[in-house]
mmCIF file of C-alpha atoms in Angstrom:
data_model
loop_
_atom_site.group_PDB
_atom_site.id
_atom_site.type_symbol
_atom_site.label_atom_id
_atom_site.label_comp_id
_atom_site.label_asym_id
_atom_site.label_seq_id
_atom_site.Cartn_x
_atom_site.Cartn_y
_atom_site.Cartn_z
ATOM 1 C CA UNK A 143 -11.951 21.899 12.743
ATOM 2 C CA UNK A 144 -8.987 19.610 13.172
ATOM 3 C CA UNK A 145 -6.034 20.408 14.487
ATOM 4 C CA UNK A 146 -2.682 18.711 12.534
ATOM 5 C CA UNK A 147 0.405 18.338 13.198
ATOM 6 C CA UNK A 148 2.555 17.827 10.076
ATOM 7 C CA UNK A 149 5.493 15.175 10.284
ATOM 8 C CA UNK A 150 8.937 16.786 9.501
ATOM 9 C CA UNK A 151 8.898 16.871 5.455
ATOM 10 C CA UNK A 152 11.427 14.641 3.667
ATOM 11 C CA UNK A 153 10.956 15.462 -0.024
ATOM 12 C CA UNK A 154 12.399 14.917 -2.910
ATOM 13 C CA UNK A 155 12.863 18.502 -4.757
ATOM 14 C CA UNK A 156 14.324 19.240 -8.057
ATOM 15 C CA UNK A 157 14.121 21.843 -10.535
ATOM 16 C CA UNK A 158 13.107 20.799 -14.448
ATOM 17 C CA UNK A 159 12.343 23.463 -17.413
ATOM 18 C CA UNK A 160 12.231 26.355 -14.952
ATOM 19 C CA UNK A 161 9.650 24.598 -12.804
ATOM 20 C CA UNK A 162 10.265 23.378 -9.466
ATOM 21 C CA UNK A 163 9.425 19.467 -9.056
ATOM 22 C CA UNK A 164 8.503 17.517 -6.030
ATOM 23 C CA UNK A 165 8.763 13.297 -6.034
ATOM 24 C CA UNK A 166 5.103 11.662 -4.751
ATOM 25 C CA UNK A 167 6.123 7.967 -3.534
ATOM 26 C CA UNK A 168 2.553 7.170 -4.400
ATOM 27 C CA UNK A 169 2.461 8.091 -8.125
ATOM 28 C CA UNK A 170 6.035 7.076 -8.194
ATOM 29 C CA UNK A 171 7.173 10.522 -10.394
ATOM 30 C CA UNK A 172 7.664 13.931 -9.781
ATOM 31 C CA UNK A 173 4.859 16.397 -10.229
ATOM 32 C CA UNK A 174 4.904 19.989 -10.639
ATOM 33 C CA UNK A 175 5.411 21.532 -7.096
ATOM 34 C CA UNK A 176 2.237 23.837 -7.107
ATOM 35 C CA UNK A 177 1.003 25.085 -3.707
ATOM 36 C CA UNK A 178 -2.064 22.909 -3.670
ATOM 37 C CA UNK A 179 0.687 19.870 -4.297
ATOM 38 C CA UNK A 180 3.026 20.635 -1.338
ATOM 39 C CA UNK A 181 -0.776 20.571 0.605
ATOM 40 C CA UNK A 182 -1.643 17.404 -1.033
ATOM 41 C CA UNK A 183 2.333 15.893 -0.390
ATOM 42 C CA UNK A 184 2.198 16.999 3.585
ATOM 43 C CA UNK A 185 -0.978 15.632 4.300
ATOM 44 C CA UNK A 186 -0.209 12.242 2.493
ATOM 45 C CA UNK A 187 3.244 12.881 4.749
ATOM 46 C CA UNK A 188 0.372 12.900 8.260
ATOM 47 C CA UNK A 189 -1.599 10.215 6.854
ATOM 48 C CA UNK A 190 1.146 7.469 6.222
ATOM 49 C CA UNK A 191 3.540 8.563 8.701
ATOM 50 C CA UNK A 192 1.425 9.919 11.871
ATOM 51 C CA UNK A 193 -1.523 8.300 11.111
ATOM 52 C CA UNK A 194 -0.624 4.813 10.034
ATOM 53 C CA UNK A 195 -2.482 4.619 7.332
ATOM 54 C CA UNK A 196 -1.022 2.395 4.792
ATOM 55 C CA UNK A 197 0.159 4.366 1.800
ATOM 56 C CA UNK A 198 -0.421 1.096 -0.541
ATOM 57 C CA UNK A 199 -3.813 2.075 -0.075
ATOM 58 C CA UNK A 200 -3.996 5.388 -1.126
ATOM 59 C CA UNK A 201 -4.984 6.759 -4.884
ATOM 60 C CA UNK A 202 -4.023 9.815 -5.945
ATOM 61 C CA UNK A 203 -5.967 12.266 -8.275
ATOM 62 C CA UNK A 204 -8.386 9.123 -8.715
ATOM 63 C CA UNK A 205 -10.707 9.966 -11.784
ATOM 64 C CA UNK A 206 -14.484 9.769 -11.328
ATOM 65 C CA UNK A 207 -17.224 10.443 -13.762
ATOM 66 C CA UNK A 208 -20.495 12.834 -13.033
ATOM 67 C CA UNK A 209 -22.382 12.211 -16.017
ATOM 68 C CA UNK A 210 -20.561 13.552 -18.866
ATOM 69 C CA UNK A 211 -17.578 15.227 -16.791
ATOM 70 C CA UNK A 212 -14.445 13.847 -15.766
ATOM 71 C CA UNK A 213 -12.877 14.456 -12.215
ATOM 72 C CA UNK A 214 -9.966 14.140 -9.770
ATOM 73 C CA UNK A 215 -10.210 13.345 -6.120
ATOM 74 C CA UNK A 216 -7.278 14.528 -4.865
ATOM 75 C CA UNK A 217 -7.033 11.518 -2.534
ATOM 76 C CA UNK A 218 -9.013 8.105 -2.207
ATOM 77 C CA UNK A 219 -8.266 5.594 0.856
ATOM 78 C CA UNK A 220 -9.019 2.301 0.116
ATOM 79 C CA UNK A 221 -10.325 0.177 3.086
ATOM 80 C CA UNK A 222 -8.289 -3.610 3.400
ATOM 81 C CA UNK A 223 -11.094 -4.391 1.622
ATOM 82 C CA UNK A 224 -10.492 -2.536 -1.340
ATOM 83 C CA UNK A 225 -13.469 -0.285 -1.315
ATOM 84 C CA UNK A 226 -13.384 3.119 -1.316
ATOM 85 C CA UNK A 227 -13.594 4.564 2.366
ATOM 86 C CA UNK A 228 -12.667 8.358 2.495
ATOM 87 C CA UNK A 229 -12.230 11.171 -0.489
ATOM 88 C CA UNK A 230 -10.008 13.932 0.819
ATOM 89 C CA UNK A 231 -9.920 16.960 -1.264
ATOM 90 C CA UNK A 232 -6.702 19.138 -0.848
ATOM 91 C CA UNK A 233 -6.885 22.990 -1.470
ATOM 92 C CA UNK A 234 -3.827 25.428 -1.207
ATOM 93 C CA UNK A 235 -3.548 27.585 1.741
ATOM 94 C CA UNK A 236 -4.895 30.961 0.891
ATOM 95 C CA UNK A 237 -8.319 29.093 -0.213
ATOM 96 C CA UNK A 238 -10.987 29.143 2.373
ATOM 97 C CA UNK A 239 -12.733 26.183 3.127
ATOM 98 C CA UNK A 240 -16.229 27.430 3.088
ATOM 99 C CA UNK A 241 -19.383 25.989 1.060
ATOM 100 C CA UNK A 242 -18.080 25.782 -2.480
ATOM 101 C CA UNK A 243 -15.373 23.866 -1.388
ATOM 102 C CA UNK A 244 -17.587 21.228 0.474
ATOM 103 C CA UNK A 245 -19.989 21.092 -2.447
ATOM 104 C CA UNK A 246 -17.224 20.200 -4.501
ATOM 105 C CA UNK A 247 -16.716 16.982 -2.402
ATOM 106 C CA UNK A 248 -19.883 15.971 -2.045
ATOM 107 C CA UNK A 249 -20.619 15.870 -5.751
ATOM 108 C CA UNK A 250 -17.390 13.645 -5.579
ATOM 109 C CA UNK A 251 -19.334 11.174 -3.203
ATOM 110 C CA UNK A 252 -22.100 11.022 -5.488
ATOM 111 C CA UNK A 253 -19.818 9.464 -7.990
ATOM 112 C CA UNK A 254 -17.636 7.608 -5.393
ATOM 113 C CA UNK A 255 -20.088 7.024 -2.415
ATOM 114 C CA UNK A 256 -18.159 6.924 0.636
ATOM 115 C CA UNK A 257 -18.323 7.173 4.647
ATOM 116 C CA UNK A 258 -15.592 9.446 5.285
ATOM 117 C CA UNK A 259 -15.131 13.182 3.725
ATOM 118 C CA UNK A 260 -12.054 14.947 4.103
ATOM 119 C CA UNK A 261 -11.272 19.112 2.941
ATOM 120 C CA UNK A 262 -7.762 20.634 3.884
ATOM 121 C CA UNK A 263 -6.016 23.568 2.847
ATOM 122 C CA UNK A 264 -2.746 22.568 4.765
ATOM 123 C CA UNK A 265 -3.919 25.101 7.991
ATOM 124 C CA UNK A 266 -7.411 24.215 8.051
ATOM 125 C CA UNK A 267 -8.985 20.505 8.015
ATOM 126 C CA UNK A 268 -12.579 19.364 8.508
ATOM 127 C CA UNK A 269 -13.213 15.970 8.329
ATOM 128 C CA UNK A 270 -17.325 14.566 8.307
ATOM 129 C CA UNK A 271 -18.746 10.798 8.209
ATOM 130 C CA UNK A 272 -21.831 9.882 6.932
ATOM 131 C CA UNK A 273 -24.674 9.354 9.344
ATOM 132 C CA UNK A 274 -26.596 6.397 7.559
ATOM 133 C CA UNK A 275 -29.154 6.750 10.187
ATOM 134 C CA UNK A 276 -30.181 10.047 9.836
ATOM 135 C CA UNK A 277 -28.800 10.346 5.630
ATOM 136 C CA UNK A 278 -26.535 13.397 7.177
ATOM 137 C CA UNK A 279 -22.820 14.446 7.436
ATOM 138 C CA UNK A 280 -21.623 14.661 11.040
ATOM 139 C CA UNK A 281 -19.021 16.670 11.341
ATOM 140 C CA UNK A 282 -15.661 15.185 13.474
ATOM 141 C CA UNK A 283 -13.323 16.308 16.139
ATOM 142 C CA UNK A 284 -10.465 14.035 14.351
ATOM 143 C CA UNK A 285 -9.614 11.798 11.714
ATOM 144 C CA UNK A 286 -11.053 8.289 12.117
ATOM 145 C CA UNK A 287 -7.987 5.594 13.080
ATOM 146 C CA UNK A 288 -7.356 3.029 10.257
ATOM 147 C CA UNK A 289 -7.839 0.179 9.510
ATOM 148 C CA UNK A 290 -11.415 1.138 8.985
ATOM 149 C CA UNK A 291 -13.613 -1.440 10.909
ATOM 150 C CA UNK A 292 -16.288 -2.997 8.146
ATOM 151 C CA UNK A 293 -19.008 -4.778 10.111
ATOM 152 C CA UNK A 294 -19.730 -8.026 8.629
ATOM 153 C CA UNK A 295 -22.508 -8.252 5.776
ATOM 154 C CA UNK A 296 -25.707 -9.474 6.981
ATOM 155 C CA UNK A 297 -25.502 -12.800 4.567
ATOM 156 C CA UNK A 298 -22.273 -14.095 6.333
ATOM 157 C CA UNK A 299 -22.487 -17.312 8.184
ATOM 158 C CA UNK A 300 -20.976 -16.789 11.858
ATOM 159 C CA UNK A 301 -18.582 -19.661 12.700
ATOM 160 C CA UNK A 302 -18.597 -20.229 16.558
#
């Protein structure tokens, strides 16, 4: 499990209809201020801010197909390169994150293959890479640093 420190919360908050409303930066609107969305806002507050990982580069509740169902991740972070590189998948803080919850975000990868698997419920945060070696999740002590490093495709002509 991973230990996180949240950044000091700046957010935009307003009430509309009865319903309390919180501004996401990334989306550019406000969103209904559920208790899986204040998860999903404070961790995209750690990633950006503590993290450095560049928020242009971040897609939230990115749709994905599995077969005849459609999807949200509740966060995708794009590598420089533009390919996806890590699925996190936020859950509010009285959910446990036990196998159900995991399962969920591997089916996720099967859609949007990825190295990097993320599951947080704001007090709780596992994070595992894929192992292409041994075709298994490893399970991390920490988030991995951006920018991501991409080694260079085998086909690539090295200039010396």
């Amino acid at each position: 499990m991973i230990s996180i420190r949240f950044p000091q919360p700046d957010f935009k908050i307003t009430a509309s209809n009865g319903r309390e409303m919180i501004y996401d930066p990334y989306r550019k609107k406000y969103v209904t201020l559920t208790p899986e969305e204040w998860v999903r806002q404070n961790f995209l507050n750690y990633l950006v801010k503590s993290r450095e990982y560049p928020g242009a580069l971040l897609s939230i509740e990115k749709e994905l197909h599995l077969g005849e169902l459609r999807k949200r991740c509740d966060i995708v972070v794009y590598s420089r390169e533009a390919t996806p590189w890590m699925i996190v998948e936020c859950k509010e803080m009285g959910v446990p994150l036990k196998q159900p919850v995991l399962e969920q975000i591997v089916r996720y990868h099967m859609a949007l293959p990825v190295p990097w698997l993320v599951i947080t419920n704001g007090v709780n945060t596992w994070c595992c890479r894929l192992d292409n070696s041994a075709a298994s999740w490893v399970f991390e002590h920490d988030l991995p640093d951006y920018p991501p490093v991409v080694p260079p495709s085998p086909d690539e002509d090295t200039i010396n």
